[in-house]
């Protein structure tokens, strides 16, 4: 998604990429749960808040406003951030059935209303084959884009690692000079 526009500045690409994973900050409660597991008062933040706090319209609006404030190309980046965010929700609906068969309904209208609880009967499990195929396809696409454009999602973490990856790919598959 961050690569859908070749003209997007680096900071904006980063915003779009982070938007695709940010709904899962509500899953960080898992850490608290594990840490308190053997105490007198074990927490259950994971079960209580995952797919609730971050997977809804209110959170989407917050993320969109933040993107609009931070982005250089404000209009395009905010639009891509919102698309990226919602693609995450759709992907969760399609292929994130829990190991115990729980569908993790998405209460999309929160915090405004509790009325909608999205589920999809065709949902496959988090560890089912379509997710492996999709992951392989998307990794290939990311590598191809890195080869073509000279940067990869690694740029979010380290320019050096990004340069090394692009260098290795281009070494293996040299880029033909423009005719
Ligand atoms: Zn999610």
mmCIF file of N, CA, C and O and ligand atoms in Angstrom, residues 24 51 55 88 92, ligand 1:
data_model
loop_
_atom_site.group_PDB
_atom_site.id
_atom_site.type_symbol
_atom_site.label_atom_id
_atom_site.label_comp_id
_atom_site.label_asym_id
_atom_site.label_seq_id
_atom_site.Cartn_x
_atom_site.Cartn_y
_atom_site.Cartn_z
ATOM 1 N N UNK A 24 -3.319 -3.610 15.589
ATOM 2 C CA UNK A 24 -2.941 -4.685 16.496
ATOM 3 C C UNK A 24 -2.225 -4.211 17.756
ATOM 4 O O UNK A 24 -1.808 -5.041 18.563
ATOM 5 N N UNK A 51 -8.775 -6.890 19.178
ATOM 6 C CA UNK A 51 -9.823 -6.706 18.172
ATOM 7 C C UNK A 51 -10.951 -5.819 18.675
ATOM 8 O O UNK A 51 -12.028 -5.804 18.107
ATOM 9 N N UNK A 55 -9.506 -1.889 16.554
ATOM 10 C CA UNK A 55 -10.153 -2.313 15.312
ATOM 11 C C UNK A 55 -11.517 -1.668 15.162
ATOM 12 O O UNK A 55 -12.540 -2.352 15.117
ATOM 13 N N UNK A 88 -6.320 -3.935 6.787
ATOM 14 C CA UNK A 88 -5.996 -4.771 7.942
ATOM 15 C C UNK A 88 -7.271 -5.402 8.518
ATOM 16 O O UNK A 88 -7.314 -6.595 8.795
ATOM 17 N N UNK A 92 -8.199 -9.318 8.644
ATOM 18 C CA UNK A 92 -8.551 -9.996 9.898
ATOM 19 C C UNK A 92 -9.858 -10.761 9.751
ATOM 20 O O UNK A 92 -10.000 -11.894 10.217
HETATM 21 ZN ZN1 LIG B 1 -5.798 -7.112 13.645
#
